[in-house]
JSON list of C-alpha atoms in Angstrom, two decimals:
[
{"chain": "A", "resi": 75, "resn": "MET", "atom": "CA", "xyz": [158.77, -31.86, 85.39]},
{"chain": "A", "resi": 76, "resn": "ALA", "atom": "CA", "xyz": [159.04, -32.19, 89.19]},
{"chain": "A", "resi": 77, "resn": "GLY", "atom": "CA", "xyz": [155.39, -32.27, 90.21]},
{"chain": "A", "resi": 78, "resn": "PRO", "atom": "CA", "xyz": [151.98, -31.79, 88.73]},
{"chain": "A", "resi": 79, "resn": "GLY", "atom": "CA", "xyz": [152.02, -28.87, 86.41]},
{"chain": "A", "resi": 80, "resn": "PRO", "atom": "CA", "xyz": [151.98, -28.20, 82.68]},
{"chain": "A", "resi": 81, "resn": "ASP", "atom": "CA", "xyz": [155.01, -27.08, 80.73]},
{"chain": "A", "resi": 82, "resn": "HIS", "atom": "CA", "xyz": [153.06, -24.06, 79.54]},
{"chain": "A", "resi": 83, "resn": "SER", "atom": "CA", "xyz": [149.68, -22.47, 80.02]},
{"chain": "A", "resi": 84, "resn": "TYR", "atom": "CA", "xyz": [146.93, -22.75, 77.43]},
{"chain": "A", "resi": 85, "resn": "ARG", "atom": "CA", "xyz": [143.14, -22.39, 77.26]},
{"chain": "A", "resi": 86, "resn": "LEU", "atom": "CA", "xyz": [141.16, -25.50, 78.19]},
{"chain": "A", "resi": 87, "resn": "SER", "atom": "CA", "xyz": [138.80, -27.24, 75.80]},
{"chain": "A", "resi": 88, "resn": "ASP", "atom": "CA", "xyz": [135.43, -28.66, 76.82]},
{"chain": "A", "resi": 89, "resn": "ASP", "atom": "CA", "xyz": [136.84, -32.19, 76.46]},
{"chain": "A", "resi": 90, "resn": "GLU", "atom": "CA", "xyz": [139.68, -31.38, 78.86]},
{"chain": "A", "resi": 91, "resn": "ARG", "atom": "CA", "xyz": [137.21, -30.01, 81.41]},
{"chain": "A", "resi": 92, "resn": "ASP", "atom": "CA", "xyz": [135.10, -33.16, 80.99]},
{"chain": "A", "resi": 93, "resn": "GLU", "atom": "CA", "xyz": [138.16, -35.32, 81.59]},
{"chain": "A", "resi": 94, "resn": "ALA", "atom": "CA", "xyz": [139.05, -33.37, 84.75]},
{"chain": "A", "resi": 95, "resn": "LEU", "atom": "CA", "xyz": [135.47, -33.78, 86.00]},
{"chain": "A", "resi": 96, "resn": "ALA", "atom": "CA", "xyz": [135.62, -37.53, 85.29]},
{"chain": "A", "resi": 97, "resn": "ARG", "atom": "CA", "xyz": [138.87, -37.82, 87.28]},
{"chain": "A", "resi": 98, "resn": "LEU", "atom": "CA", "xyz": [137.26, -35.93, 90.19]},
{"chain": "A", "resi": 99, "resn": "ARG", "atom": "CA", "xyz": [134.27, -38.32, 90.05]},
{"chain": "A", "resi": 100, "resn": "THR", "atom": "CA", "xyz": [136.72, -41.23, 90.25]},
{"chain": "A", "resi": 101, "resn": "ALA", "atom": "CA", "xyz": [138.38, -39.65, 93.30]},
{"chain": "A", "resi": 102, "resn": "LEU", "atom": "CA", "xyz": [134.94, -39.23, 94.89]},
{"chain": "A", "resi": 103, "resn": "SER", "atom": "CA", "xyz": [133.95, -42.83, 94.19]},
{"chain": "A", "resi": 104, "resn": "GLU", "atom": "CA", "xyz": [137.25, -44.06, 95.67]},
{"chain": "A", "resi": 105, "resn": "GLY", "atom": "CA", "xyz": [136.60, -42.04, 98.85]},
{"chain": "A", "resi": 106, "resn": "ARG", "atom": "CA", "xyz": [139.50, -39.64, 98.30]},
{"chain": "A", "resi": 107, "resn": "LEU", "atom": "CA", "xyz": [137.15, -36.63, 98.30]},
{"chain": "A", "resi": 108, "resn": "ASP", "atom": "CA", "xyz": [133.99, -35.95, 100.27]},
{"chain": "A", "resi": 109, "resn": "PHE", "atom": "CA", "xyz": [130.91, -34.54, 98.55]},
{"chain": "A", "resi": 110, "resn": "ASP", "atom": "CA", "xyz": [131.55, -30.92, 99.52]},
{"chain": "A", "resi": 111, "resn": "GLU", "atom": "CA", "xyz": [135.17, -31.02, 98.35]},
{"chain": "A", "resi": 112, "resn": "HIS", "atom": "CA", "xyz": [134.12, -32.74, 95.11]},
{"chain": "A", "resi": 113, "resn": "GLU", "atom": "CA", "xyz": [131.45, -30.09, 94.47]},
{"chain": "A", "resi": 114, "resn": "SER", "atom": "CA", "xyz": [133.89, -27.26, 95.16]},
{"chain": "A", "resi": 115, "resn": "ARG", "atom": "CA", "xyz": [136.58, -28.69, 92.88]},
{"chain": "A", "resi": 116, "resn": "SER", "atom": "CA", "xyz": [134.07, -29.49, 90.15]},
{"chain": "A", "resi": 117, "resn": "ASP", "atom": "CA", "xyz": [132.79, -25.92, 90.23]},
{"chain": "A", "resi": 118, "resn": "THR", "atom": "CA", "xyz": [136.37, -24.66, 89.90]},
{"chain": "A", "resi": 119, "resn": "VAL", "atom": "CA", "xyz": [136.96, -26.99, 86.91]},
{"chain": "A", "resi": 120, "resn": "LEU", "atom": "CA", "xyz": [133.82, -25.74, 85.20]},
{"chain": "A", "resi": 121, "resn": "HIS", "atom": "CA", "xyz": [134.99, -22.13, 85.56]},
{"chain": "A", "resi": 122, "resn": "ALA", "atom": "CA", "xyz": [138.67, -22.75, 84.75]},
{"chain": "A", "resi": 123, "resn": "VAL", "atom": "CA", "xyz": [139.98, -20.97, 81.70]},
{"chain": "A", "resi": 124, "resn": "THR", "atom": "CA", "xyz": [143.56, -22.31, 81.52]},
{"chain": "A", "resi": 125, "resn": "ASN", "atom": "CA", "xyz": [145.15, -25.62, 82.38]},
{"chain": "A", "resi": 126, "resn": "THR", "atom": "CA", "xyz": [147.24, -24.05, 85.15]},
{"chain": "A", "resi": 127, "resn": "GLU", "atom": "CA", "xyz": [144.04, -23.43, 87.11]},
{"chain": "A", "resi": 128, "resn": "LEU", "atom": "CA", "xyz": [143.58, -27.21, 87.39]},
{"chain": "A", "resi": 129, "resn": "VAL", "atom": "CA", "xyz": [146.96, -27.88, 89.02]},
{"chain": "A", "resi": 130, "resn": "PRO", "atom": "CA", "xyz": [145.97, -27.06, 92.64]},
{"chain": "A", "resi": 131, "resn": "LEU", "atom": "CA", "xyz": [142.84, -29.21, 92.33]},
{"chain": "A", "resi": 132, "resn": "PHE", "atom": "CA", "xyz": [144.86, -32.39, 91.70]},
{"chain": "A", "resi": 133, "resn": "GLU", "atom": "CA", "xyz": [148.03, -31.84, 93.74]},
{"chain": "A", "resi": 134, "resn": "ASP", "atom": "CA", "xyz": [146.84, -33.97, 96.67]},
{"chain": "A", "resi": 135, "resn": "LEU", "atom": "CA", "xyz": [145.48, -36.78, 94.45]},
{"chain": "A", "resi": 136, "resn": "PRO", "atom": "CA", "xyz": [147.46, -39.71, 92.99]},
{"chain": "A", "resi": 137, "resn": "PRO", "atom": "CA", "xyz": [149.17, -39.05, 89.64]},
{"chain": "A", "resi": 138, "resn": "ARG", "atom": "CA", "xyz": [146.87, -41.49, 87.80]},
{"chain": "A", "resi": 139, "resn": "LEU", "atom": "CA", "xyz": [143.91, -39.23, 88.62]},
{"chain": "A", "resi": 140, "resn": "ARG", "atom": "CA", "xyz": [145.49, -36.11, 87.15]},
{"chain": "A", "resi": 141, "resn": "PRO", "atom": "CA", "xyz": [144.03, -35.10, 83.79]},
{"chain": "A", "resi": 142, "resn": "ASP", "atom": "CA", "xyz": [146.20, -34.91, 80.70]},
{"chain": "A", "resi": 143, "resn": "ALA", "atom": "CA", "xyz": [145.80, -31.13, 80.61]},
{"chain": "A", "resi": 144, "resn": "ILE", "atom": "CA", "xyz": [148.21, -30.86, 83.56]},
{"chain": "A", "resi": 145, "resn": "THR", "atom": "CA", "xyz": [150.42, -33.93, 83.09]},
{"chain": "A", "resi": 146, "resn": "ALA", "atom": "CA", "xyz": [150.83, -34.81, 79.42]},
{"chain": "A", "resi": 147, "resn": "PRO", "atom": "CA", "xyz": [152.42, -32.65, 76.77]},
{"chain": "A", "resi": 148, "resn": "GLU", "atom": "CA", "xyz": [149.88, -31.03, 74.47]},
{"chain": "A", "resi": 149, "resn": "GLY", "atom": "CA", "xyz": [148.78, -33.36, 71.69]},
{"chain": "A", "resi": 150, "resn": "SER", "atom": "CA", "xyz": [149.70, -36.64, 73.40]},
{"chain": "A", "resi": 151, "resn": "ALA", "atom": "CA", "xyz": [146.98, -39.23, 73.62]},
{"chain": "A", "resi": 152, "resn": "ALA", "atom": "CA", "xyz": [146.52, -40.88, 76.99]},
{"chain": "A", "resi": 153, "resn": "PRO", "atom": "CA", "xyz": [143.43, -42.67, 78.25]},
{"chain": "A", "resi": 154, "resn": "ALA", "atom": "CA", "xyz": [140.86, -40.24, 79.66]},
{"chain": "A", "resi": 155, "resn": "VAL", "atom": "CA", "xyz": [139.77, -42.49, 82.52]},
{"chain": "A", "resi": 156, "resn": "PRO", "atom": "CA", "xyz": [141.68, -45.42, 84.02]},
{"chain": "A", "resi": 157, "resn": "GLU", "atom": "CA", "xyz": [140.51, -48.79, 82.75]},
{"chain": "A", "resi": 158, "resn": "PRO", "atom": "CA", "xyz": [138.24, -50.53, 85.27]},
{"chain": "A", "resi": 159, "resn": "ARG", "atom": "CA", "xyz": [139.43, -53.85, 86.63]},
{"chain": "A", "resi": 160, "resn": "ARG", "atom": "CA", "xyz": [137.67, -56.70, 84.97]},
{"chain": "A", "resi": 161, "resn": "GLU", "atom": "CA", "xyz": [137.18, -60.10, 86.47]},
{"chain": "A", "resi": 162, "resn": "ALA", "atom": "CA", "xyz": [138.73, -62.95, 84.51]},
{"chain": "A", "resi": 163, "resn": "ALA", "atom": "CA", "xyz": [136.29, -64.76, 82.27]},
{"chain": "A", "resi": 164, "resn": "PRO", "atom": "CA", "xyz": [135.46, -68.35, 83.28]},
{"chain": "A", "resi": 165, "resn": "ALA", "atom": "CA", "xyz": [137.63, -69.71, 80.47]},
{"chain": "A", "resi": 166, "resn": "GLU", "atom": "CA", "xyz": [140.62, -67.72, 81.78]},
{"chain": "A", "resi": 167, "resn": "ARG", "atom": "CA", "xyz": [140.26, -68.95, 85.37]},
{"chain": "A", "resi": 168, "resn": "PRO", "atom": "CA", "xyz": [142.00, -71.99, 86.81]},
{"chain": "A", "resi": 169, "resn": "ALA", "atom": "CA", "xyz": [139.84, -75.11, 86.99]},
{"chain": "A", "resi": 170, "resn": "GLY", "atom": "CA", "xyz": [139.50, -75.08, 90.81]},
{"chain": "A", "resi": 171, "resn": "ASP", "atom": "CA", "xyz": [138.69, -71.36, 91.16]},
{"chain": "A", "resi": 172, "resn": "PRO", "atom": "CA", "xyz": [135.87, -71.10, 93.74]},
{"chain": "A", "resi": 173, "resn": "ARG", "atom": "CA", "xyz": [134.62, -67.69, 92.58]},
{"chain": "A", "resi": 174, "resn": "PRO", "atom": "CA", "xyz": [131.14, -67.75, 91.02]},
{"chain": "A", "resi": 175, "resn": "ASP", "atom": "CA", "xyz": [130.66, -67.17, 87.32]},
{"chain": "A", "resi": 176, "resn": "ARG", "atom": "CA", "xyz": [129.61, -63.53, 86.93]},
{"chain": "A", "resi": 177, "resn": "SER", "atom": "CA", "xyz": [129.90, -63.39, 83.16]},
{"chain": "A", "resi": 178, "resn": "GLY", "atom": "CA", "xyz": [126.32, -62.21, 82.81]},
{"chain": "A", "resi": 179, "resn": "HIS", "atom": "CA", "xyz": [125.04, -65.36, 81.11]},
{"chain": "A", "resi": 180, "resn": "GLY", "atom": "CA", "xyz": [122.74, -66.53, 83.85]},
{"chain": "A", "resi": 181, "resn": "VAL", "atom": "CA", "xyz": [119.22, -66.03, 85.09]},
{"chain": "A", "resi": 182, "resn": "ASN", "atom": "CA", "xyz": [118.61, -63.74, 88.03]},
{"chain": "A", "resi": 183, "resn": "VAL", "atom": "CA", "xyz": [116.95, -66.19, 90.41]},
{"chain": "A", "resi": 184, "resn": "GLY", "atom": "CA", "xyz": [115.87, -63.46, 92.82]},
{"chain": "A", "resi": 185, "resn": "GLY", "atom": "CA", "xyz": [114.19, -61.69, 89.93]},
{"chain": "A", "resi": 186, "resn": "LEU", "atom": "CA", "xyz": [112.43, -64.90, 88.92]},
{"chain": "A", "resi": 187, "resn": "VAL", "atom": "CA", "xyz": [111.09, -65.37, 92.45]},
{"chain": "A", "resi": 188, "resn": "ALA", "atom": "CA", "xyz": [109.86, -61.76, 92.58]},
{"chain": "A", "resi": 189, "resn": "TRP", "atom": "CA", "xyz": [108.31, -62.02, 89.11]},
{"chain": "A", "resi": 190, "resn": "GLY", "atom": "CA", "xyz": [106.65, -65.33, 89.99]},
{"chain": "A", "resi": 191, "resn": "GLY", "atom": "CA", "xyz": [105.23, -63.92, 93.22]},
{"chain": "A", "resi": 192, "resn": "PHE", "atom": "CA", "xyz": [103.92, -60.86, 91.40]},
{"chain": "A", "resi": 193, "resn": "LEU", "atom": "CA", "xyz": [102.24, -62.98, 88.73]},
{"chain": "A", "resi": 194, "resn": "PHE", "atom": "CA", "xyz": [100.70, -65.29, 91.32]},
{"chain": "A", "resi": 195, "resn": "PHE", "atom": "CA", "xyz": [99.22, -62.52, 93.47]},
{"chain": "A", "resi": 196, "resn": "VAL", "atom": "CA", "xyz": [98.01, -60.41, 90.54]},
{"chain": "A", "resi": 197, "resn": "TRP", "atom": "CA", "xyz": [96.75, -63.14, 88.22]},
{"chain": "A", "resi": 198, "resn": "GLY", "atom": "CA", "xyz": [96.93, -66.64, 89.71]},
{"chain": "A", "resi": 199, "resn": "LEU", "atom": "CA", "xyz": [95.34, -66.07, 93.10]},
{"chain": "A", "resi": 200, "resn": "PRO", "atom": "CA", "xyz": [92.36, -64.06, 91.80]},
{"chain": "A", "resi": 201, "resn": "THR", "atom": "CA", "xyz": [91.57, -66.69, 89.13]},
{"chain": "A", "resi": 202, "resn": "LEU", "atom": "CA", "xyz": [91.95, -69.48, 91.69]},
{"chain": "A", "resi": 203, "resn": "VAL", "atom": "CA", "xyz": [89.65, -67.76, 94.20]},
{"chain": "A", "resi": 204, "resn": "SER", "atom": "CA", "xyz": [87.05, -66.98, 91.52]},
{"chain": "A", "resi": 205, "resn": "GLY", "atom": "CA", "xyz": [86.94, -70.64, 90.49]},
{"chain": "A", "resi": 206, "resn": "ASN", "atom": "CA", "xyz": [87.80, -69.85, 86.87]},
{"chain": "A", "resi": 207, "resn": "VAL", "atom": "CA", "xyz": [89.56, -73.09, 85.88]},
{"chain": "A", "resi": 208, "resn": "THR", "atom": "CA", "xyz": [90.36, -71.97, 82.34]},
{"chain": "A", "resi": 209, "resn": "GLY", "atom": "CA", "xyz": [91.84, -68.70, 83.56]},
{"chain": "A", "resi": 210, "resn": "PHE", "atom": "CA", "xyz": [93.96, -70.54, 86.13]},
{"chain": "A", "resi": 211, "resn": "LEU", "atom": "CA", "xyz": [95.25, -73.00, 83.51]},
{"chain": "A", "resi": 212, "resn": "VAL", "atom": "CA", "xyz": [96.22, -70.08, 81.26]},
{"chain": "A", "resi": 213, "resn": "PHE", "atom": "CA", "xyz": [98.00, -68.52, 84.25]},
{"chain": "A", "resi": 214, "resn": "LEU", "atom": "CA", "xyz": [99.87, -71.81, 84.90]},
{"chain": "A", "resi": 215, "resn": "GLY", "atom": "CA", "xyz": [100.98, -71.93, 81.26]},
{"chain": "A", "resi": 216, "resn": "PHE", "atom": "CA", "xyz": [102.39, -68.41, 81.39]},
{"chain": "A", "resi": 217, "resn": "PHE", "atom": "CA", "xyz": [103.88, -69.02, 84.82]},
{"chain": "A", "resi": 218, "resn": "CYS", "atom": "CA", "xyz": [105.72, -72.11, 83.59]},
{"chain": "A", "resi": 219, "resn": "MET", "atom": "CA", "xyz": [106.93, -70.33, 80.47]},
{"chain": "A", "resi": 220, "resn": "LEU", "atom": "CA", "xyz": [108.09, -67.14, 82.20]},
{"chain": "A", "resi": 221, "resn": "VAL", "atom": "CA", "xyz": [109.28, -68.39, 85.60]},
{"chain": "A", "resi": 222, "resn": "VAL", "atom": "CA", "xyz": [109.63, -72.15, 85.88]},
{"chain": "A", "resi": 223, "resn": "GLY", "atom": "CA", "xyz": [111.28, -72.67, 82.47]},
{"chain": "A", "resi": 224, "resn": "PRO", "atom": "CA", "xyz": [114.18, -70.25, 83.05]},
{"chain": "A", "resi": 225, "resn": "ALA", "atom": "CA", "xyz": [114.64, -71.49, 86.62]},
{"chain": "A", "resi": 226, "resn": "VAL", "atom": "CA", "xyz": [114.89, -75.12, 85.46]},
{"chain": "A", "resi": 227, "resn": "GLY", "atom": "CA", "xyz": [117.24, -74.09, 82.65]},
{"chain": "A", "resi": 228, "resn": "GLN", "atom": "CA", "xyz": [119.50, -72.32, 85.13]},
{"chain": "A", "resi": 229, "resn": "HIS", "atom": "CA", "xyz": [119.47, -75.35, 87.44]},
{"chain": "A", "resi": 230, "resn": "VAL", "atom": "CA", "xyz": [120.38, -77.71, 84.58]},
{"chain": "A", "resi": 231, "resn": "LYS", "atom": "CA", "xyz": [123.15, -75.37, 83.44]},
{"chain": "A", "resi": 232, "resn": "HIS", "atom": "CA", "xyz": [124.70, -75.32, 86.92]},
{"chain": "A", "resi": 233, "resn": "ARG", "atom": "CA", "xyz": [124.44, -79.11, 87.31]},
{"chain": "A", "resi": 234, "resn": "ARG", "atom": "CA", "xyz": [126.23, -79.70, 83.97]},
{"chain": "A", "resi": 235, "resn": "ARG", "atom": "CA", "xyz": [129.04, -77.19, 84.51]},
{"chain": "A", "resi": 236, "resn": "PRO", "atom": "CA", "xyz": [131.22, -79.40, 86.79]},
{"chain": "A", "resi": 237, "resn": "GLU", "atom": "CA", "xyz": [131.10, -82.25, 84.26]},
{"chain": "A", "resi": 238, "resn": "GLN", "atom": "CA", "xyz": [132.32, -79.98, 81.46]},
{"chain": "A", "resi": 239, "resn": "GLY", "atom": "CA", "xyz": [135.34, -78.88, 83.49]},
{"chain": "A", "resi": 240, "resn": "GLY", "atom": "CA", "xyz": [136.43, -82.44, 84.25]},
{"chain": "A", "resi": 241, "resn": "ARG", "atom": "CA", "xyz": [135.71, -82.11, 87.96]},
{"chain": "A", "resi": 242, "resn": "GLY", "atom": "CA", "xyz": [133.02, -83.69, 90.07]},
{"chain": "A", "resi": 243, "resn": "ARG", "atom": "CA", "xyz": [130.51, -82.07, 92.38]},
{"chain": "A", "resi": 244, "resn": "ARG", "atom": "CA", "xyz": [133.01, -81.40, 95.14]},
{"chain": "A", "resi": 245, "resn": "GLY", "atom": "CA", "xyz": [136.01, -80.63, 92.97]},
{"chain": "A", "resi": 246, "resn": "GLU", "atom": "CA", "xyz": [137.48, -84.14, 92.78]},
{"chain": "A", "resi": 247, "resn": "ILE", "atom": "CA", "xyz": [138.93, -85.19, 89.46]},
{"chain": "A", "resi": 248, "resn": "GLU", "atom": "CA", "xyz": [136.63, -87.74, 87.86]},
{"chain": "A", "resi": 249, "resn": "ASP", "atom": "CA", "xyz": [137.94, -90.86, 86.19]},
{"chain": "A", "resi": 250, "resn": "GLY", "atom": "CA", "xyz": [136.65, -91.23, 82.66]}
]
């Protein structure tokens, strides 16, 4: 097969149309298509009856974005959408890698600050201004449990991490 094009024409299934639409969305997200071109091609995919109608829609896109309906022989199983790149987990990274840990096991500090500010202005400040000491102490308890506790836990976690890797605060190897 010289270029994009199926060996023979056949009627498309809904799954094959969905795959073609997913590939067009990938091309849009990569900046290969503008919104108008994406909309036009998507409309054509939705109205396509045979796989040969998809060929002109993908000729100017990289081969990895072409759906199986126009590249793979019928019945072969290939991944519908390219696998997204994943960042190496902290355990897979070299010890001196400066990239931050984005494994999803941390507290969103910005969210804590926003949540703390919201709680203070909605609950803490009104009870403080009203002079309700009991209400303010209840607020402080909830504030510490919901905001201060996770923030301190995150701080402790980040302070311990260099010791676990065998490196000091600035990346020097510690003598043990």
